[in-house]
Tab-separated table of C-alpha atoms in Angstrom:
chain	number	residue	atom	x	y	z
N	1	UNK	CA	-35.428	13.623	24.818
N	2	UNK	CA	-38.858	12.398	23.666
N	3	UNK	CA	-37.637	9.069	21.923
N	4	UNK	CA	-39.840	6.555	22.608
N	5	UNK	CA	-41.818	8.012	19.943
N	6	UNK	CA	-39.289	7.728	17.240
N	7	UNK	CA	-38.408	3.695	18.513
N	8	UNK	CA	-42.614	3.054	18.521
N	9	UNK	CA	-42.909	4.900	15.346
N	10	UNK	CA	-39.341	3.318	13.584
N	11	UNK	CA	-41.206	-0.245	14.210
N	12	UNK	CA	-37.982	-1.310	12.842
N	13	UNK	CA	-35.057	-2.625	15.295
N	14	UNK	CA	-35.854	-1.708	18.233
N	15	UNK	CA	-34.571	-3.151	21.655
N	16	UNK	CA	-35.464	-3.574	25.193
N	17	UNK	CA	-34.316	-0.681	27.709
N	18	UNK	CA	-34.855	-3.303	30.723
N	19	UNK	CA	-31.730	-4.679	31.281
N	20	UNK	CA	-32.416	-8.296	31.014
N	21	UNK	CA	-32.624	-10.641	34.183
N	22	UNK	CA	-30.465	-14.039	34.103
N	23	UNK	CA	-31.760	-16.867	32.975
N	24	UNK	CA	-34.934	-16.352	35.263
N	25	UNK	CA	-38.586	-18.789	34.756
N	26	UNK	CA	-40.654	-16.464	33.835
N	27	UNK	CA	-43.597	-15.329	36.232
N	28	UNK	CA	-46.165	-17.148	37.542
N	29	UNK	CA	-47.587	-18.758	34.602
N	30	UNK	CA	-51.263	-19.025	35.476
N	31	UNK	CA	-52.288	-15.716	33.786
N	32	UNK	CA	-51.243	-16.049	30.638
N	33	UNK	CA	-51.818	-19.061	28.419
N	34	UNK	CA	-49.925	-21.854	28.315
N	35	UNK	CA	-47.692	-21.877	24.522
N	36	UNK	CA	-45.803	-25.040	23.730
N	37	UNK	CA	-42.072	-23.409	23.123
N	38	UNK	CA	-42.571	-23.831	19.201
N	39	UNK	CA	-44.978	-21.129	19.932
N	40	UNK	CA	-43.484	-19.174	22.398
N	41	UNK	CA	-40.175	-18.992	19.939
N	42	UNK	CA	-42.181	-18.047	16.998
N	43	UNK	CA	-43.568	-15.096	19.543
N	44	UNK	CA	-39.759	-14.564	20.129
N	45	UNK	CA	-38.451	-14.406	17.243
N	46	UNK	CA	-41.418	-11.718	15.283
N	47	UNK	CA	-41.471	-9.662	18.846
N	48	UNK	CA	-39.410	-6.246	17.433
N	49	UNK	CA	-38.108	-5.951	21.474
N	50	UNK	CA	-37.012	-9.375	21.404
N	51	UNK	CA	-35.311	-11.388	18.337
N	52	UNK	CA	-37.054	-9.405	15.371
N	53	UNK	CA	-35.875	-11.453	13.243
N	54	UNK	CA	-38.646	-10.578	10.546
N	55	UNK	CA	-36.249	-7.168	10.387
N	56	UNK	CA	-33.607	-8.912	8.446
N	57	UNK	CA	-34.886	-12.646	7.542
N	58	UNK	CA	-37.509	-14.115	5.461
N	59	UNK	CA	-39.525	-16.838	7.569
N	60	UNK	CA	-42.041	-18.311	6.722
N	61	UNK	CA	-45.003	-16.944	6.457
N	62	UNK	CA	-43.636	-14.116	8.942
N	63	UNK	CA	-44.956	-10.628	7.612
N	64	UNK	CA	-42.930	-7.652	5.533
N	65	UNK	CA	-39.676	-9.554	6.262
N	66	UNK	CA	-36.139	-7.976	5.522
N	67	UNK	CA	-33.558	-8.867	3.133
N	68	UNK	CA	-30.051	-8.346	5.529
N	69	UNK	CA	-29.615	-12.241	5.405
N	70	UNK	CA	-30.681	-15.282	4.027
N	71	UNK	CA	-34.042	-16.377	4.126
N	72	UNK	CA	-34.324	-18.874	7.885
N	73	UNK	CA	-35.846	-22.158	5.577
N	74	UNK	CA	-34.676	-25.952	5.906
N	75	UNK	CA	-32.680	-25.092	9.369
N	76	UNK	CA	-32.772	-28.992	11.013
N	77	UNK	CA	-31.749	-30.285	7.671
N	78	UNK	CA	-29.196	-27.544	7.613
N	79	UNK	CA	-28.725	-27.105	11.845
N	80	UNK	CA	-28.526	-31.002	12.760
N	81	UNK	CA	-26.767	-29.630	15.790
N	82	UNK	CA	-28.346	-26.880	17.885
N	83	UNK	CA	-25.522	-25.731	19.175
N	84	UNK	CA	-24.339	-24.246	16.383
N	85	UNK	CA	-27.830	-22.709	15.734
N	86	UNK	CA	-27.466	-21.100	19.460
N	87	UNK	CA	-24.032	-19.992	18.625
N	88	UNK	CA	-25.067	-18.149	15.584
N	89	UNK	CA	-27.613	-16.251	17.560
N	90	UNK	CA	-25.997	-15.791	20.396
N	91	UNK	CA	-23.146	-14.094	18.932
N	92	UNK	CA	-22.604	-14.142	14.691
N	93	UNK	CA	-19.460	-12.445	15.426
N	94	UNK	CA	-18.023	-15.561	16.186
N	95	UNK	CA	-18.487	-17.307	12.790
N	96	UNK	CA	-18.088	-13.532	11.063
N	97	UNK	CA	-16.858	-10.663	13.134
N	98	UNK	CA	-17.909	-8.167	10.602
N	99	UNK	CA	-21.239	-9.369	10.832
N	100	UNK	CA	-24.207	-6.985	11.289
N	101	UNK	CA	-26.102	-9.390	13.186
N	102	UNK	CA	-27.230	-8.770	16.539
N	103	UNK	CA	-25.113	-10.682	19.474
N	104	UNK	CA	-28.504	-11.405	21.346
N	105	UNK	CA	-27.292	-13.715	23.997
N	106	UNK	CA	-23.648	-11.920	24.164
N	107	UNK	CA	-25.840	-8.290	24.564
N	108	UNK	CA	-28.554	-9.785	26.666
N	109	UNK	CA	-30.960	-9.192	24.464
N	110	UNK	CA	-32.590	-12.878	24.438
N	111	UNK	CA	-31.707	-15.214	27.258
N	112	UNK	CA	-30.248	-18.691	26.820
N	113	UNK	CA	-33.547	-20.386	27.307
N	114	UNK	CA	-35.430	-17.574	24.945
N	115	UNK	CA	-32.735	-18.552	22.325
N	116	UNK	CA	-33.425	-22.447	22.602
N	117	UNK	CA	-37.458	-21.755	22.436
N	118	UNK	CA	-36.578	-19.866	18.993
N	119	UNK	CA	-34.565	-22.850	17.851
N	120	UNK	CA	-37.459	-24.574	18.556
N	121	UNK	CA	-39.531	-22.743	16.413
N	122	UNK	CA	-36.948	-22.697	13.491
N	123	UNK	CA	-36.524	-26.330	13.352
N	124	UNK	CA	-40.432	-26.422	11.999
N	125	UNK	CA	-39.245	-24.164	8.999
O	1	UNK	CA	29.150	16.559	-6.694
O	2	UNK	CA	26.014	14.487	-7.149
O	3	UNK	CA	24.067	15.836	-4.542
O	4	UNK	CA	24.448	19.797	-5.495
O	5	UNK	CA	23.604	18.358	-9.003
O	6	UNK	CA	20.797	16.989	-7.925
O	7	UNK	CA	19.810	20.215	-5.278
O	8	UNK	CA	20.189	22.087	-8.643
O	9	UNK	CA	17.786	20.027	-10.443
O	10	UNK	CA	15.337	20.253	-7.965
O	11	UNK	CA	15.688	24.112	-7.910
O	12	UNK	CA	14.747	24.108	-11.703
O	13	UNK	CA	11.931	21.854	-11.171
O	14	UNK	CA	10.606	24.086	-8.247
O	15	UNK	CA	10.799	27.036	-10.831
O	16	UNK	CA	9.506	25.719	-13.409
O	17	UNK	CA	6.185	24.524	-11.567
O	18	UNK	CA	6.338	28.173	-9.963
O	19	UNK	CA	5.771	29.203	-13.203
O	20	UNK	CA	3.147	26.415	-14.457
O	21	UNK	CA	1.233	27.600	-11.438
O	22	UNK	CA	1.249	31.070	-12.148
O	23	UNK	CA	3.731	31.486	-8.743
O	24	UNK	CA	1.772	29.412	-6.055
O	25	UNK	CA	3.840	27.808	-4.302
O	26	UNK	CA	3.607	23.921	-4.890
O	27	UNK	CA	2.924	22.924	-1.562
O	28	UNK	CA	0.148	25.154	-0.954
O	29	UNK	CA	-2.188	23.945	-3.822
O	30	UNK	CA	-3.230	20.662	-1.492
O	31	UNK	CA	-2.009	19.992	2.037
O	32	UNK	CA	-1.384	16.913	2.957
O	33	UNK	CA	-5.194	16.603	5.575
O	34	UNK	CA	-6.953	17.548	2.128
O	35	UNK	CA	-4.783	14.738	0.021
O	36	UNK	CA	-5.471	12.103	2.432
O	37	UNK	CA	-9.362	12.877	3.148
O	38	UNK	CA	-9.703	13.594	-0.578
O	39	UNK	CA	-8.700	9.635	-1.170
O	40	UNK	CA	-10.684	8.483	1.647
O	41	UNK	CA	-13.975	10.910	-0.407
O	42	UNK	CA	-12.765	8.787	-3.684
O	43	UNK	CA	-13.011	5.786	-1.799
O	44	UNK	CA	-16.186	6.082	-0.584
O	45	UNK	CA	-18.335	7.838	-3.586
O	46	UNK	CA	-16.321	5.031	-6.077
O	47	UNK	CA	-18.282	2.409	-3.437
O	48	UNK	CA	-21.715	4.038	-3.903
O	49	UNK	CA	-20.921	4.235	-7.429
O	50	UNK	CA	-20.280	0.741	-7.954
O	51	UNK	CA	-23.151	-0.441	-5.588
O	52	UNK	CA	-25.955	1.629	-7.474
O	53	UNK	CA	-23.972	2.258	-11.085
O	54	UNK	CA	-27.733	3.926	-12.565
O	55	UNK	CA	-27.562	6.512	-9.434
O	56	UNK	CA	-26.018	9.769	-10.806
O	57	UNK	CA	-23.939	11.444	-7.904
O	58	UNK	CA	-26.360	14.455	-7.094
O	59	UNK	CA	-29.324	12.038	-7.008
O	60	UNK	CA	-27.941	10.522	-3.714
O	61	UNK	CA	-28.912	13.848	-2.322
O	62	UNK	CA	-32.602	12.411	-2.036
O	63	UNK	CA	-31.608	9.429	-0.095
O	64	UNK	CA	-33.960	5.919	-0.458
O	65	UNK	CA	-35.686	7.987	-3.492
O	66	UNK	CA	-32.975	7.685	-5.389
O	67	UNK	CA	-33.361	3.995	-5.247
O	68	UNK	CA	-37.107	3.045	-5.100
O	69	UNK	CA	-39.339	4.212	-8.004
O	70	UNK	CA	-42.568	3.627	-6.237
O	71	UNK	CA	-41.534	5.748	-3.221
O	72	UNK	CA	-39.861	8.028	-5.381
O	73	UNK	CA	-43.586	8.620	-7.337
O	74	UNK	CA	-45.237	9.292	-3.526
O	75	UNK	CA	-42.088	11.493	-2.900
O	76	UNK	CA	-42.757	13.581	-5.731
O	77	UNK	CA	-46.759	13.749	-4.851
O	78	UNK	CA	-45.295	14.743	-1.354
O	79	UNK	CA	-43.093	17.800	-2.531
O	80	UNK	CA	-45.765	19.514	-4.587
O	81	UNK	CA	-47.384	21.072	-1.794
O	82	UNK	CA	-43.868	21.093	0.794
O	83	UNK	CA	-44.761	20.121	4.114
O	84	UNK	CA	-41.889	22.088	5.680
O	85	UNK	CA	-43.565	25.629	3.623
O	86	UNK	CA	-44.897	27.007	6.430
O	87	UNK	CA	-41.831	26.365	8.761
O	88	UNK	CA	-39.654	27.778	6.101
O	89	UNK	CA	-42.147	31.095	6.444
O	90	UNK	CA	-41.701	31.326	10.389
O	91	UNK	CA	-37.966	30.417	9.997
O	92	UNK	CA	-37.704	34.332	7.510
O	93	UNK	CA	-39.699	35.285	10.018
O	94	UNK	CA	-37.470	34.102	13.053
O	95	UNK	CA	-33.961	35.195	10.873
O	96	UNK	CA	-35.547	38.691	10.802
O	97	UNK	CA	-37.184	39.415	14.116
O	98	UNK	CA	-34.771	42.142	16.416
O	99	UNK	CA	-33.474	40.565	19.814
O	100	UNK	CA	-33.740	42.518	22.575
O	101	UNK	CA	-30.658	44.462	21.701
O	102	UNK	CA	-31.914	45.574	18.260
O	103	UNK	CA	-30.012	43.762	16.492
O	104	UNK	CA	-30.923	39.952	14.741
O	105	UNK	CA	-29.562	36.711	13.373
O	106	UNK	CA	-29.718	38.937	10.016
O	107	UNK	CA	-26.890	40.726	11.427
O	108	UNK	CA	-24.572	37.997	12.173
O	109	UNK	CA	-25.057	36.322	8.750
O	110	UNK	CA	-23.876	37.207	5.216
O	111	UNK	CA	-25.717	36.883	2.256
O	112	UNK	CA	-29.096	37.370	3.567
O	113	UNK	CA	-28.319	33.942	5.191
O	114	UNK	CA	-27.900	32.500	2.032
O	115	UNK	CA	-24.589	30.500	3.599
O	116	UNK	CA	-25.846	26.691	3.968
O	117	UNK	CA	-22.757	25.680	1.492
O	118	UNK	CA	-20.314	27.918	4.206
O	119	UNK	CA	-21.010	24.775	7.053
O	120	UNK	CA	-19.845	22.641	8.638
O	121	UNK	CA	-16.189	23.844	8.626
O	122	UNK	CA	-13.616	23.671	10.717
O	123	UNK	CA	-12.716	26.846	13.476
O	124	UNK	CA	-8.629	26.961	13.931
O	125	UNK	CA	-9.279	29.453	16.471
O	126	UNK	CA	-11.899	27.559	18.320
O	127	UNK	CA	-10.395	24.274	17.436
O	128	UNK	CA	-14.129	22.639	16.721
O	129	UNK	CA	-16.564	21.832	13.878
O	130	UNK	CA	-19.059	24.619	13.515
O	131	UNK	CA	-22.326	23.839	11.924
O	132	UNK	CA	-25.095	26.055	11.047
O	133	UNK	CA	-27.337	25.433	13.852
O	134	UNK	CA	-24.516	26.072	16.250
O	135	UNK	CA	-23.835	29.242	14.248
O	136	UNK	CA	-27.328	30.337	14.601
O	137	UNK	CA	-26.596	29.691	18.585
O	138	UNK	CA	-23.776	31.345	18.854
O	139	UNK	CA	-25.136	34.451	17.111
O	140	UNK	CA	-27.886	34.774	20.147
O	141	UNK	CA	-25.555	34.077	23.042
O	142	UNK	CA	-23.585	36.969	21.643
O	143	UNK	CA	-26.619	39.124	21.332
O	144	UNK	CA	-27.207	38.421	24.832
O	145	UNK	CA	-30.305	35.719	23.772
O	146	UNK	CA	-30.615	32.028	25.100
O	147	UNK	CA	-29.531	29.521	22.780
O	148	UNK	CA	-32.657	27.386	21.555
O	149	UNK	CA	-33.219	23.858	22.448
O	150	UNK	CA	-32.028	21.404	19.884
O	151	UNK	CA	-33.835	18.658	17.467
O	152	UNK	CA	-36.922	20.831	16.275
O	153	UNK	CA	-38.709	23.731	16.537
O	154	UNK	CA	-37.355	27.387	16.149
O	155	UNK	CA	-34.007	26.085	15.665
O	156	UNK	CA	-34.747	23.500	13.070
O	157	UNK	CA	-36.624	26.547	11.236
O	158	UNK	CA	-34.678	29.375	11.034
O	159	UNK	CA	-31.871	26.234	9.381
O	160	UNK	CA	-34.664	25.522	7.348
O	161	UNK	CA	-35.026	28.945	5.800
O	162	UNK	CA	-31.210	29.593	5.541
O	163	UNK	CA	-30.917	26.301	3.617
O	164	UNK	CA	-34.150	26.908	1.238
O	165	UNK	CA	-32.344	30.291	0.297
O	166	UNK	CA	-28.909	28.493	-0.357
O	167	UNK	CA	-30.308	25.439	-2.403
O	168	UNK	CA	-27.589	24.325	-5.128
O	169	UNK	CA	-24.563	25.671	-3.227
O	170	UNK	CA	-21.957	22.983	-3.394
O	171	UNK	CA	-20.673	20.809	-0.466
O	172	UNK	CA	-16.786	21.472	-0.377
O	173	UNK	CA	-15.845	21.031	3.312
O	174	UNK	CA	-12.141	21.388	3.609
O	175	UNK	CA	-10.086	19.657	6.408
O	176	UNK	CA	-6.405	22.035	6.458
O	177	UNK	CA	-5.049	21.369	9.729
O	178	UNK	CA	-3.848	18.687	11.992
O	179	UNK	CA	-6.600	19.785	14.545
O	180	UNK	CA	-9.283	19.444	11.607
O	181	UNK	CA	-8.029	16.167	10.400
O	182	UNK	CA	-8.144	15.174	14.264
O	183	UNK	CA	-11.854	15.995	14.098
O	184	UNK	CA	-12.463	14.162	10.658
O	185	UNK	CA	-11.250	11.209	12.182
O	186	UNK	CA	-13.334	11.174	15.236
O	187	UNK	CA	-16.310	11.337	12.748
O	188	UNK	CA	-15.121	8.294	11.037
O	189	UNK	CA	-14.580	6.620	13.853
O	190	UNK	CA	-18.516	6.866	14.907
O	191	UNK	CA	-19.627	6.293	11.592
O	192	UNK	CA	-17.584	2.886	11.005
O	193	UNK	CA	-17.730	1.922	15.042
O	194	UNK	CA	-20.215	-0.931	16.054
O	195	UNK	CA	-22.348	0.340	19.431
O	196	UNK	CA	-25.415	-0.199	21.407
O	197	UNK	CA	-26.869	-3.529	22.668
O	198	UNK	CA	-27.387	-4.303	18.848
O	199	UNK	CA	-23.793	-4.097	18.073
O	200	UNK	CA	-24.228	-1.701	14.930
O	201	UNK	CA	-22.817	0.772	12.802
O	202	UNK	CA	-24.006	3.624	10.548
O	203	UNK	CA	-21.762	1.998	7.639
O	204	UNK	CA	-23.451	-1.330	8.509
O	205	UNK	CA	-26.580	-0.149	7.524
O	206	UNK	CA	-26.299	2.752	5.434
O	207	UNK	CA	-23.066	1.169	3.693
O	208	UNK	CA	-22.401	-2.550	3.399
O	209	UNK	CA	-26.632	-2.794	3.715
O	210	UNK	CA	-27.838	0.263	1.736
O	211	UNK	CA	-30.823	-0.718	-0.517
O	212	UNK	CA	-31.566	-3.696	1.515
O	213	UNK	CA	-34.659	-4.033	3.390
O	214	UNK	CA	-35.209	-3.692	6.884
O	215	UNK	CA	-38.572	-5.016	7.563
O	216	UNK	CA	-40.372	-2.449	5.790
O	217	UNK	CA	-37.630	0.364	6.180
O	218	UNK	CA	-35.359	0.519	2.247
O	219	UNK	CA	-31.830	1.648	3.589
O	220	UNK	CA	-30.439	5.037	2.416
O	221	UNK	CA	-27.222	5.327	0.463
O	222	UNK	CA	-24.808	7.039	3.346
O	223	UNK	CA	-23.702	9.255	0.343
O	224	UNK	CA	-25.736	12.510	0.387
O	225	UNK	CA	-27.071	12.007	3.947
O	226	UNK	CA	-26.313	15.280	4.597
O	227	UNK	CA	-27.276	17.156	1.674
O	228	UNK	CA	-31.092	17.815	2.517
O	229	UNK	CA	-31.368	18.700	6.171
O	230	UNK	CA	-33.561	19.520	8.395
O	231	UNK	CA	-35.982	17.213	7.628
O	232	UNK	CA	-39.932	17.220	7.710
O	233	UNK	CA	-40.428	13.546	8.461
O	234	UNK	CA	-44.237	12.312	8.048
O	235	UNK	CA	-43.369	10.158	10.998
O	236	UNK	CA	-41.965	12.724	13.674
O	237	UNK	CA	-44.819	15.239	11.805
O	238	UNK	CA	-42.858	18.189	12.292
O	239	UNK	CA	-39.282	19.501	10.927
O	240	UNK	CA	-36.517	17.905	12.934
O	241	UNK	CA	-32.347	18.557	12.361
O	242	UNK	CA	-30.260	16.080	11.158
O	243	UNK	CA	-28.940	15.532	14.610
O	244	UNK	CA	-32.642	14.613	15.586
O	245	UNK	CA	-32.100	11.998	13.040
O	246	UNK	CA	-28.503	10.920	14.387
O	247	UNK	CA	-30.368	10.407	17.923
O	248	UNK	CA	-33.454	8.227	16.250
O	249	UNK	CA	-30.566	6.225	14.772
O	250	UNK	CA	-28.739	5.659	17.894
O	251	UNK	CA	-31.759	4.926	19.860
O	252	UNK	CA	-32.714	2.354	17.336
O	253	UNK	CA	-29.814	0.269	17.742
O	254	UNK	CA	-29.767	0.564	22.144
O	255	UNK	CA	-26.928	3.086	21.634
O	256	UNK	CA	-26.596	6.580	23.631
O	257	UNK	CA	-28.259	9.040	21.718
O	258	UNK	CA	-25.866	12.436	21.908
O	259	UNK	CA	-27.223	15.622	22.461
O	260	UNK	CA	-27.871	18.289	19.544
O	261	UNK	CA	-24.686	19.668	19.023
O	262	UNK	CA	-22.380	17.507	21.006
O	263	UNK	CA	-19.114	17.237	19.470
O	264	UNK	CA	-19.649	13.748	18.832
O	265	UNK	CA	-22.679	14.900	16.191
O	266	UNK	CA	-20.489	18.046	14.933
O	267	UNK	CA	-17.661	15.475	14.244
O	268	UNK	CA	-19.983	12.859	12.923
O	269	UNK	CA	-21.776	15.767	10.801
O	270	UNK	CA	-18.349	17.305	9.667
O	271	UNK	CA	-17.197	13.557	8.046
O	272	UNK	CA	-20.218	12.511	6.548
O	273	UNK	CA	-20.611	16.080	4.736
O	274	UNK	CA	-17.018	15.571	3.444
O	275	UNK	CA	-17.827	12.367	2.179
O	276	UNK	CA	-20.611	14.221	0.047
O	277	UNK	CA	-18.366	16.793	-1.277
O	278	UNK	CA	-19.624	17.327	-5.080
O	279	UNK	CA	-22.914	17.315	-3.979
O	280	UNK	CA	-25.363	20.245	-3.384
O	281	UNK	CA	-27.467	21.539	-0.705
O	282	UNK	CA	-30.565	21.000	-1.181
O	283	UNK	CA	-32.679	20.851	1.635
O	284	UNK	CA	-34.673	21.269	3.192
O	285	UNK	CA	-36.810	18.101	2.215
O	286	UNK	CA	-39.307	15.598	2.942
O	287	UNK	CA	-39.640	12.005	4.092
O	288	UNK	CA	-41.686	9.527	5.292
């Protein structure tokens, strides 16, 4: 079946077909350049194979954003302790197991060290 | 004695409902698949209802447009000159055109073809949901032809034409047997079930999250979702089934897209259908 089309063309949740790697550095960073992880979870989070957050939260100044849950705003205020913040995106089922949110660490869609570079990023919104 | 008073009672009762019903037998007016699945239709319309209380029930038939005046407008714009026209021309064409053996898809079909509002139903002799494009399958393996290839083309077409000629027949799929109710259920179960690496179901989205926005996508009412198929889809630029759609959906969400006309579609087809009974047919249609 020809789907890559529809996934490319959907630009809506789409997901990675590798299966993801452990918690692995990522390659030999000399060729690409060098993001502070604020930046490389802001990357994370709008990337539609990665977090795609943007597909169901408001953030920021993040571009056509969703409306599945709440807007992402005030999270340190809100999120004094990361671990929470992982927990909720490593798997919302926990906290609501009728929730519609991805389990991206739980499904291997984001690793544990993607997921603390998007915290990262959050805490600036 | 109590009881044969009460036996005697009963009797009457039975008579006298004989007679209200004109001497059907009471228990054949509604089995008891059709009682249950006709709560579980109640159910699920009375949810839509509630959601979107300006929707009138045949409206769902046209999906997000139903919900969105802006994209309704384009919609409109969209359907004056049909995009699927032409493929509802080769699709007469394809209905008509003699197989090898002389004889045609014409000659399997009733009606001219005019049967959309005859599928999907339920075979007790085949003990499986039959839907139209399986129908139109069948008809050329028994005419000695090769089935064609699911998702699009000729198939898609000749489904196309044979629901353009039935437009406004009523959906009034019928579940009467344990096996049926069997394959209702299996339906359900995929269309409530959470799967893929995104942990997702059809209700999720087209349910709980229908008129909610998904980056730039406006989520479909799951009511009427089967009314208007095949589909020419802007996006896919050509006229696709409604299993085609089922896959893109799958896909999506990192789950195992099925093949056209698995049983897993047929089922998931046959329930969602039923949950639209009340509606009409009405494809085929257009969308972005």
């Amino acid at each position: 079946m020809k789907s890559s089309g529809i996934i490319a063309a959907a630009a809506i949740l789409v997901l990675p077909s590798l299966a993801m790697a452990a918690d692995k550095p990522a390659a030999p960073a000399a060729a690409q350049p060098v993001l502070s992880p604020t930046a490389k979870g802001k990357a994370l989070a709008s990337d539609v194979n990665k977090g795609n957050c943007l597909a169901c939260h408001m953030m920021a100044d993040g571009e056509v954003p969703g409306n599945f849950g709440p807007p992402l705003s005030q999270m340190k205020e809100r999120y004094p302790d990361k671990a929470a913040l992982h927990k909720q995106i490593s798997d919302a089922t926990i906290l609501n197991p009728k929730s519609i949110m991805p389990p991206f660490g739980k499904h291997g869609v984001l690793t544990d060290s993607e997921i603390d570079q998007i915290i990262e990023y959050l805490y600036t919104l | 004695m109590k009881k044969t008073l009460q036996k005697r009672l009963f009797t009457g009762a039975l008579v006298l409902m004989t007679a209200v019903m004109g001497g059907q037998p009471a228990h054949a007016a509604v089995n008891k698949y059709q009682a249950m699945v006709a709560a579980d239709v109640k159910k699920f319309q009375a949810y839509f209802h509630k959601e979107f209380p300006d929707v009138k029930l045949d409206e769902f038939a046209n999906g997000v447009y139903a919900l969105d005046e802006d994209a309704r407008k384009q919609w409109k714009e969209m359907e004056e000159f049909p995009p699927y026209e032409l493929d509802v021309e080769a699709g007469k064409a394809i209905f008509n055109k003699p197989f090898a053996n002389g004889k045609s898809l014409a000659s399997c079909f009733p009606s001219g073809g005019a049967v959309r509002g005859k599928y999907p139903y339920f075979d007790e002799k085949r003990k499986q949901v039959v839907t139209l494009e399986m129908a139109i399958n069948d008809c050329r393996v028994a005419n000695g032809e090769k089935p064609y290839p699911g998702f699009k083309g000729d198939l898609a077409k000749v489904s196309a034409y044979m629901a353009y000629i039935s437009r406004g027949q009523k959906i009034d799929v019928k579940v009467n047997s344990a096996a049926a109710y069997k394959a209702y259920l299996k339906g359900k179960a995929f269309f409530y079930g959470k799967r893929g690496q995104l942990n997702m179901s059809c209700s999720g989205c087209h349910m709980e999250y229908a008129g909610r926005q998904l980056r730039s996508e406006l989520m479909s009412p799951a009511l009427g979702h089967t009314t208007h198929f095949p589909v020419f889809r802007s996006k896919w630029g050509e006229i696709g089934t409604l299993h085609k759609r089922y896959a893109g959906c799958n896909d999506n969400i990192g789950a195992k897209p099925f093949a056209e006309q698995s049983e897993e579609y047929r089922d998931l087809e046959y329930f969602q259908t039923i949950m639209s009974n009340g509606l009409k047919f009405n494809g085929p249609a257009s969308r972005k």
